[in-house]
Short mmCIF file of C-alpha atoms and ligand atoms in Angstrom, two decimals:
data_model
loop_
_atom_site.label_atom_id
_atom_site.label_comp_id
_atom_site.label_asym_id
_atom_site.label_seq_id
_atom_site.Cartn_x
_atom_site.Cartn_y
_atom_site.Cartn_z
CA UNK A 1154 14.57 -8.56 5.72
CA UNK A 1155 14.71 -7.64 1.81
CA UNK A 1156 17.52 -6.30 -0.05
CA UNK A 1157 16.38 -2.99 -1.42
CA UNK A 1158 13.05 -1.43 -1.51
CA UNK A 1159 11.01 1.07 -3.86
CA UNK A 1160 7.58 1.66 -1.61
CA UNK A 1161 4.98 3.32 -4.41
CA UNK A 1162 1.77 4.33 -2.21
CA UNK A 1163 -1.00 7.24 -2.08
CA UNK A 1164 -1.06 8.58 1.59
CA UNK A 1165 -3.08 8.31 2.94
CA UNK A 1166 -3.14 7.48 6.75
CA UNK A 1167 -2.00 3.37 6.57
CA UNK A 1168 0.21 4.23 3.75
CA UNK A 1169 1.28 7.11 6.11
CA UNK A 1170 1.97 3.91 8.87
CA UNK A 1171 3.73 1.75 6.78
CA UNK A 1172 6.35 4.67 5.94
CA UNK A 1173 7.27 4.80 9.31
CA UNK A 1174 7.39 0.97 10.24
CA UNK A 1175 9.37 0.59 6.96
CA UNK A 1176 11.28 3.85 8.48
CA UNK A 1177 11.71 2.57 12.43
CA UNK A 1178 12.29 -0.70 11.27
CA UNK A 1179 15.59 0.50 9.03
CA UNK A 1180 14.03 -1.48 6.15
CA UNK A 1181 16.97 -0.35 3.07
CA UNK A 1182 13.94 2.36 1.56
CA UNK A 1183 15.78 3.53 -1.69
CA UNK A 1184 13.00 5.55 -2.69
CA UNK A 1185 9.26 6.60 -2.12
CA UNK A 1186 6.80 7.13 -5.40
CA UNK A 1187 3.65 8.47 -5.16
CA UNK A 1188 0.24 8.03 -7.22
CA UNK A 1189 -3.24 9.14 -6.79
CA UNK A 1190 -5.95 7.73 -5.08
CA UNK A 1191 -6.90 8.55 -1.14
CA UNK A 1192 -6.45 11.89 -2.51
CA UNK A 1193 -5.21 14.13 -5.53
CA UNK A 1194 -1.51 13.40 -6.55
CA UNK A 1195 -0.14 16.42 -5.26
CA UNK A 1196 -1.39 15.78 -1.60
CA UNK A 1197 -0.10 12.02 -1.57
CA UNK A 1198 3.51 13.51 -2.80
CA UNK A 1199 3.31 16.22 -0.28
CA UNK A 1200 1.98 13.61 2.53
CA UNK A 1201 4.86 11.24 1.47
CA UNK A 1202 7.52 14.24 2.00
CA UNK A 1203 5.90 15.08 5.64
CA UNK A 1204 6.06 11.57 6.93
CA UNK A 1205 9.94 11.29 5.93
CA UNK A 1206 10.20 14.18 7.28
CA UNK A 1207 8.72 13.22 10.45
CA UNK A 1208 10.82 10.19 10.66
CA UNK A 1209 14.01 12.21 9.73
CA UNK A 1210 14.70 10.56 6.56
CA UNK A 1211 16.17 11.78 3.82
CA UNK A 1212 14.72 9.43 1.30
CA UNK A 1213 13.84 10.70 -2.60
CA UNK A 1214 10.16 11.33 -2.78
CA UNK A 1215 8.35 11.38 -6.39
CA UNK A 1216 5.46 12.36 -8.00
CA UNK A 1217 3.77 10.09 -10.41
CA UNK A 1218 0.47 9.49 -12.32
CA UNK A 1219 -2.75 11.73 -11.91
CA UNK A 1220 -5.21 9.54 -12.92
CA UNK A 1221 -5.63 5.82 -13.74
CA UNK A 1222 -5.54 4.81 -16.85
CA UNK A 1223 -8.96 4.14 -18.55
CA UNK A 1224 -11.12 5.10 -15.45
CA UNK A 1225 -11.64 8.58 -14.20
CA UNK A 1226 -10.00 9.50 -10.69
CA UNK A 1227 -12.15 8.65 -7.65
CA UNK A 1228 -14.52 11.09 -6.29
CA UNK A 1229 -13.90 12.62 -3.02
CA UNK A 1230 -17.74 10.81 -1.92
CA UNK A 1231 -16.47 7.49 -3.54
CA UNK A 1232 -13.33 7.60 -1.46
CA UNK A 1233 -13.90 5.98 1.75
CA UNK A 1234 -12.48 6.58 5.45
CA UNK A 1235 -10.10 9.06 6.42
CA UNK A 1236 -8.88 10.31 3.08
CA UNK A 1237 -6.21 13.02 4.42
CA UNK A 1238 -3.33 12.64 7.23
CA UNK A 1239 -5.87 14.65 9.94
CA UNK A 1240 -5.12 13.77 13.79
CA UNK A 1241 -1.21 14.72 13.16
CA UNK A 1242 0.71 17.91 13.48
CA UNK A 1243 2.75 16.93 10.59
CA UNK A 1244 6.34 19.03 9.41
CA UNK A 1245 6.77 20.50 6.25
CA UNK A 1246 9.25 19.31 4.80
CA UNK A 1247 12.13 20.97 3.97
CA UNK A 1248 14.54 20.72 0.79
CA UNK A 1249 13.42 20.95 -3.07
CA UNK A 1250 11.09 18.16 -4.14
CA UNK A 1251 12.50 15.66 -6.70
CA UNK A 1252 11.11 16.83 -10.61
CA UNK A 1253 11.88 12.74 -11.76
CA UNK A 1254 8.39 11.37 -12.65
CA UNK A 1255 7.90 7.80 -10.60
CA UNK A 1256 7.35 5.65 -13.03
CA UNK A 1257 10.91 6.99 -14.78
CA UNK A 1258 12.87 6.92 -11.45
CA UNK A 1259 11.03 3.37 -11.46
CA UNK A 1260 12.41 2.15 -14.91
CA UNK A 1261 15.74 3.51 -13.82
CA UNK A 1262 16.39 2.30 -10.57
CA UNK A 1263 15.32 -1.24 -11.52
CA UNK A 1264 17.19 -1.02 -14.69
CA UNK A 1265 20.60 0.31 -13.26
CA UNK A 1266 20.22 -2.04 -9.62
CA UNK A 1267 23.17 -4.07 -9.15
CA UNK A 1268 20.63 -6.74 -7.83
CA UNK A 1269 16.37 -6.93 -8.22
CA UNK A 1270 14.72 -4.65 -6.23
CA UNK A 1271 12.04 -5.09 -3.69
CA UNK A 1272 8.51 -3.36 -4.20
CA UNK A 1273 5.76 -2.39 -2.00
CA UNK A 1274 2.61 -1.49 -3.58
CA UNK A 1275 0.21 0.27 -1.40
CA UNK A 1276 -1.98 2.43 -3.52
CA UNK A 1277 -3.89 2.28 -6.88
CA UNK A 1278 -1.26 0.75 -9.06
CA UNK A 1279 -0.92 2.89 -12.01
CA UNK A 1280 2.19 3.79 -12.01
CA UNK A 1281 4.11 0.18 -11.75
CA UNK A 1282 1.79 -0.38 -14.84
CA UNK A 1283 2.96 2.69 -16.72
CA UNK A 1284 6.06 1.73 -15.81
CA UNK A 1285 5.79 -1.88 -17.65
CA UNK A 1286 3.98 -0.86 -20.09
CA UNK A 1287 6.86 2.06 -20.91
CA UNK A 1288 9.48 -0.65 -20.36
CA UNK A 1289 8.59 -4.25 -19.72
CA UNK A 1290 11.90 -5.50 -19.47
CA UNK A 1291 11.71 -4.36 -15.64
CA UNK A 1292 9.31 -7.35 -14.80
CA UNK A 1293 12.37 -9.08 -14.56
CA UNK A 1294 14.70 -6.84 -12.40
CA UNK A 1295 11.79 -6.72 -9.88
CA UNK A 1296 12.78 -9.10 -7.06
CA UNK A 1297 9.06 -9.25 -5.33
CA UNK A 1298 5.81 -7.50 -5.56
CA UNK A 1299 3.67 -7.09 -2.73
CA UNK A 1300 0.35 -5.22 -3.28
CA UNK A 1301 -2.14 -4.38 -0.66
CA UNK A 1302 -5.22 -4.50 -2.85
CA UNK A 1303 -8.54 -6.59 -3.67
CA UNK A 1304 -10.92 -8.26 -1.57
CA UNK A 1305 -12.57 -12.12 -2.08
CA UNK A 1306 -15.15 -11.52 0.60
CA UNK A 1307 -16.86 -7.84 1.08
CA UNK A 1308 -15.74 -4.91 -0.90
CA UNK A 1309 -14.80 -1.66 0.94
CA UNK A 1310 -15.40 0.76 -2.44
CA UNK A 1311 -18.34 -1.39 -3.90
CA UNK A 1312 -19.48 -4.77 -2.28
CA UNK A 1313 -17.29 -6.48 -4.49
CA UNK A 1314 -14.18 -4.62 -5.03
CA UNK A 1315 -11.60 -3.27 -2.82
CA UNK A 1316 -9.87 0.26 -3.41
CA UNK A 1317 -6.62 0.16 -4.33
CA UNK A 1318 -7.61 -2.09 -7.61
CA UNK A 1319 -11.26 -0.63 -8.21
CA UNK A 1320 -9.49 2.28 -9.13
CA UNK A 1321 -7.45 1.04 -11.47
CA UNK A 1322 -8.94 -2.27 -12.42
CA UNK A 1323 -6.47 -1.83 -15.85
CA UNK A 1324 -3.39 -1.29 -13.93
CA UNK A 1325 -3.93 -3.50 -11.70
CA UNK A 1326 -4.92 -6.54 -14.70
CA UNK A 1327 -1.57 -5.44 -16.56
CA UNK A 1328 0.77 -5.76 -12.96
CA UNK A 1329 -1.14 -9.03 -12.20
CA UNK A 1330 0.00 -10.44 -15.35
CA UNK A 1331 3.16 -9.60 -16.30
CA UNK A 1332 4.84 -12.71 -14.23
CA UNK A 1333 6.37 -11.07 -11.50
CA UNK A 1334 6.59 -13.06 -8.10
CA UNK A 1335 3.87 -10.81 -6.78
CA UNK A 1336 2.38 -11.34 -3.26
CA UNK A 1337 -1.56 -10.00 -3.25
CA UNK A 1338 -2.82 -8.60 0.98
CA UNK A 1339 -6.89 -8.47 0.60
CA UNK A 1340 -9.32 -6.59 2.69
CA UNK A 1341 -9.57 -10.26 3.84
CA UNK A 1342 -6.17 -10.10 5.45
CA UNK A 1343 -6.25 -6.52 6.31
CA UNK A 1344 -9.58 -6.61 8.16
CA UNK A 1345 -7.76 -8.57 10.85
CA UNK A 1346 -5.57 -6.35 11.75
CA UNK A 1347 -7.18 -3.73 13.81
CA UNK A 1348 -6.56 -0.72 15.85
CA UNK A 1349 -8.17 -1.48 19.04
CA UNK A 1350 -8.42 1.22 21.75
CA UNK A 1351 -5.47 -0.83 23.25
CA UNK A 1352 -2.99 -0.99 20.80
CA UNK A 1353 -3.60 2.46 19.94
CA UNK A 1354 -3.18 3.37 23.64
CA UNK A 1355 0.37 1.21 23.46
CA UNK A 1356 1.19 3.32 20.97
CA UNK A 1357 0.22 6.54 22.72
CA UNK A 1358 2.23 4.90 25.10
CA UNK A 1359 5.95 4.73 23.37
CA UNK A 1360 5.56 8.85 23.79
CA UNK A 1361 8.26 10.09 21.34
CA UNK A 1362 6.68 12.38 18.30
CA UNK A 1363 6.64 9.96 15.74
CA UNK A 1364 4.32 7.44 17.62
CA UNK A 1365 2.34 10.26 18.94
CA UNK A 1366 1.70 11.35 15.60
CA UNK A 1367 0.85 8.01 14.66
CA UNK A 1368 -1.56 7.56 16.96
CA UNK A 1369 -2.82 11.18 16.64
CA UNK A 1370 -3.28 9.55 12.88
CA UNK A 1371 -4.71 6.06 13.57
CA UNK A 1372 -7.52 7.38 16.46
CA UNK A 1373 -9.46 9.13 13.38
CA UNK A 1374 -8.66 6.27 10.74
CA UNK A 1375 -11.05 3.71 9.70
CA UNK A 1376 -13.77 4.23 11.82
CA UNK A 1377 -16.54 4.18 8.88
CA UNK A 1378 -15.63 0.29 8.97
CA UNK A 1379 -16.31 0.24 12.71
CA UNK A 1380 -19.79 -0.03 11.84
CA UNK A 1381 -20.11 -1.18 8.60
CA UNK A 1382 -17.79 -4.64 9.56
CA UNK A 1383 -18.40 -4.45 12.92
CA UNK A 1384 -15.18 -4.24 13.49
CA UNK A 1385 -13.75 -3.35 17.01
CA UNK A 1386 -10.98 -1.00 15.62
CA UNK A 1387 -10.10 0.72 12.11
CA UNK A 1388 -8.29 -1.97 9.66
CA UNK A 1389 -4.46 -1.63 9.26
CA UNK A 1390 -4.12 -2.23 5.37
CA UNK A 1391 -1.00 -0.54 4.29
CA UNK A 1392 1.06 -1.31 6.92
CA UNK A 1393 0.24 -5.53 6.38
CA UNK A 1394 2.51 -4.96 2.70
CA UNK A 1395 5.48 -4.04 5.00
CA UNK A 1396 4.93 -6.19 7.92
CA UNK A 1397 5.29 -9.35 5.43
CA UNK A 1398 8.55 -7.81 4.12
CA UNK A 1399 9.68 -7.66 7.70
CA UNK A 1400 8.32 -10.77 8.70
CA UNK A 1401 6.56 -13.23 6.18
CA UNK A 1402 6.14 -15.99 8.98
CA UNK A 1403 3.34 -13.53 10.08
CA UNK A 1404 1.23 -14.55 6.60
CA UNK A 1405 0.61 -18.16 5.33
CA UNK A 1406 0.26 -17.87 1.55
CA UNK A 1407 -1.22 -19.79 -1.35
CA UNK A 1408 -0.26 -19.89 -5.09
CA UNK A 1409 -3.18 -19.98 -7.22
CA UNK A 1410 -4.00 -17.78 -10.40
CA UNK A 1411 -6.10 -14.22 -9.94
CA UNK A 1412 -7.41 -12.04 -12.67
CA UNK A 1413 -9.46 -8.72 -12.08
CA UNK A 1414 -12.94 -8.28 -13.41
CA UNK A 1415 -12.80 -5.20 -15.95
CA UNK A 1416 -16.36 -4.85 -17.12
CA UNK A 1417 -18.58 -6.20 -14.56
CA UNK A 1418 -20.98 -3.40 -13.92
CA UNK A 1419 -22.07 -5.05 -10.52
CA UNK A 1420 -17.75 -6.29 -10.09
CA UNK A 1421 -15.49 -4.17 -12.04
CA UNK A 1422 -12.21 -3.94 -9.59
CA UNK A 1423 -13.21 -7.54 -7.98
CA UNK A 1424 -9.84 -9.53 -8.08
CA UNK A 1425 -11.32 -13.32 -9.03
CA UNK A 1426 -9.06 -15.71 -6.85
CA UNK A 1427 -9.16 -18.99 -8.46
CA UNK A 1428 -8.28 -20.81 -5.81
CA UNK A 1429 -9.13 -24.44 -7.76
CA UNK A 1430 -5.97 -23.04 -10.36
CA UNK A 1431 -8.11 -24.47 -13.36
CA UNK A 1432 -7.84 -21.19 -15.25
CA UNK A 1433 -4.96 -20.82 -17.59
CA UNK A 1434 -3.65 -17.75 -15.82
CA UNK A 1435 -0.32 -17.33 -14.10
CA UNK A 1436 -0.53 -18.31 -10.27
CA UNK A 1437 0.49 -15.62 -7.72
CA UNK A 1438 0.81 -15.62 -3.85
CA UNK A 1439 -2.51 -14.21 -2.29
CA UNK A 1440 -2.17 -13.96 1.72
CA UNK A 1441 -4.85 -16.23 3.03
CA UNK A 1442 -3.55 -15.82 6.63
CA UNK A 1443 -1.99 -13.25 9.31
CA UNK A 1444 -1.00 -13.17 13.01
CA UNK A 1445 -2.10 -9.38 13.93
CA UNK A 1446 -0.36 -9.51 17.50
CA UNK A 1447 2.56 -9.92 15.30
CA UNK A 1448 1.98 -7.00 13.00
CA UNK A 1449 1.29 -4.95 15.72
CA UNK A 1450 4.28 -6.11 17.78
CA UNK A 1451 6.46 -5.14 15.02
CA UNK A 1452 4.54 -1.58 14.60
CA UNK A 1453 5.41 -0.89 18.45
CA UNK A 1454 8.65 -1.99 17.90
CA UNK A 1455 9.50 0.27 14.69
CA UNK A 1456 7.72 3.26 16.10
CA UNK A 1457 9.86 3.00 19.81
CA UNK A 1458 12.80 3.13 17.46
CA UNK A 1459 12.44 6.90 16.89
CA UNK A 1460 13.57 10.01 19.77
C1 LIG B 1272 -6.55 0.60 0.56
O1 LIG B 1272 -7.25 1.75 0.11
C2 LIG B 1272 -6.69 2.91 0.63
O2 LIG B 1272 -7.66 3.78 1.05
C3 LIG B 1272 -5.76 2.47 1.73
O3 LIG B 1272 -4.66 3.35 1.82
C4 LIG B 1272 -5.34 1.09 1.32
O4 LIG B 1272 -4.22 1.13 0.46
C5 LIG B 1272 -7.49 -0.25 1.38
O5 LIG B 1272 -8.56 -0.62 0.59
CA1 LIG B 1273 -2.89 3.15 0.23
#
């Protein structure tokens, strides 16, 4: 387990899941920041605020960047899958939101830690690159990065680029190379872990409202990849990022250097894994590996956790 964590995501349905293994799992969540992408900012903040308060957490949820930086937000056609949290009779949450932007409760948390701080990226990642850009000195009060983003095989958004960083191909090249021990989960990794009908009927299974929500989630999520992988259930993306904070012994990792493709009209977004290491680039870990029992094993185990 990690010392403290800052999860930045866009929910989002898996970002939705990894909130509440992080949650069930007791993971030390010091605060949840939100960015665009699966949808507009102010349904990811409000999405963020339902899940904690379905999980009865009283964890600071804040709004952060509208847009990416150089590229115009997604459209609503170019965003694929299940783009909202439908499937779950979700509460509202109660309390004021927070009015901190993320990418200042960013700066100051990492500043003013005692000890570097763990964080999860699990959306487009404008906001940690405001953030550096703002103040770089946080690189180095940033104990890991993990970021659920880019592909080496098929694309999800185009055939060559995944999501999260075809978004925000800048943000993502600044965070990539501002020499932070950064972990990088691909569509690669994340396109093994899959909600078959029977995991998602052991969830069903745990019966408390959390899970039931989760699966109420997960049964509608994904299932554009069904046929366009053939894959027998929707991939579990998100949740991966937290699962190898949990549990890295679930990954195998390599160091080698990756840069993203900016201008490529055919690539932009691609993240090019170099995985000879003859480019000049800073290396980074990039999951080559994962045991999905194992990730799903620790999802049923976080999600029993709640009454
Ligand atoms: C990523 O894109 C988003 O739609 C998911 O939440 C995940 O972070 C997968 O490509
Ligand atoms: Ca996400």
């Amino acid at each position: 387990m990690t010392g403290a964590v800052i999860i930045d995501c866009d929910p989002g349905v898996d970002d939705a899941i990894a909130l509440l293994l992080a949650f069930g799992a007791q993971m030390p969540v010091m605060g949840v920041t939100t960015v665009a992408g699966n949808v507009p900012l102010s349904l990811t903040y409000g999405n963020a605020r339902k899940i904690c308060e379905l999980a009865g957490r009283e964890v600071p949820v804040f709004a952060g960047c509208p847009r990416p930086l150089i590229r115009p937000l997604a459209t609503a056609e170019e965003v694929h899958g299940a783009t909202g949290l439908q499937g779950a009779d979700l509460p509202e949450p109660r309390g004021k939101g927070r009015s901190q932007h993320s990418v200042d409760f960013l700066i100051q948390q990492l500043l003013s830690a005692p000890a570097p701080i763990t964080v999860a990226a699990l959306g487009p990642l404008t906001n940690l690159a405001v953030a550096l850009i703002k103040c770089p000195q946080i690189a180095a009060h940033i104990a890991q990065l993990v970021i659920m983003g880019g592909a080496m095989g098929q694309g999800n958004i185009t055939p060559s680029a995944e999501f999260n960083i075809y978004v925000d191909p800048h943000a993502a090249h600044v965070v990539l190379s501002a020499g932070i021990p950064t972990t990088l989960i691909t569509l690669d990794v994340t396109h093994q872990v899959l909600t078959t009908p029977e995991r998602l009927a052991a969830i069903r299974a745990i019966g408390n409202p959390v899970s039931t929500a989760a699966a109420g989630m997960l049964a509608f999520y994904g299932q554009s990849d069904l046929a366009r992988y053939g894959l027998p259930g929707g991939p579990l993306h998100d949740p991966c990022v937290i699962a190898y904070l949990l549990k890295p012994q679930l990954f195998t990792t390599r160091s080698v250097p990756v840069t993203v493709e900016l201008t490529g009209e055919q690539t932009v977004g691609r993240t090019v894994v170099d995985w000879y290491g003859s480019g000049s680039q800073a290396a980074i870990n990039v999951a080559e590996t994962v045991d999905a029992d194992g990730v799903y094993a620790l999802l049923l185990e976080a999600l029993a956790t709640f009454s």
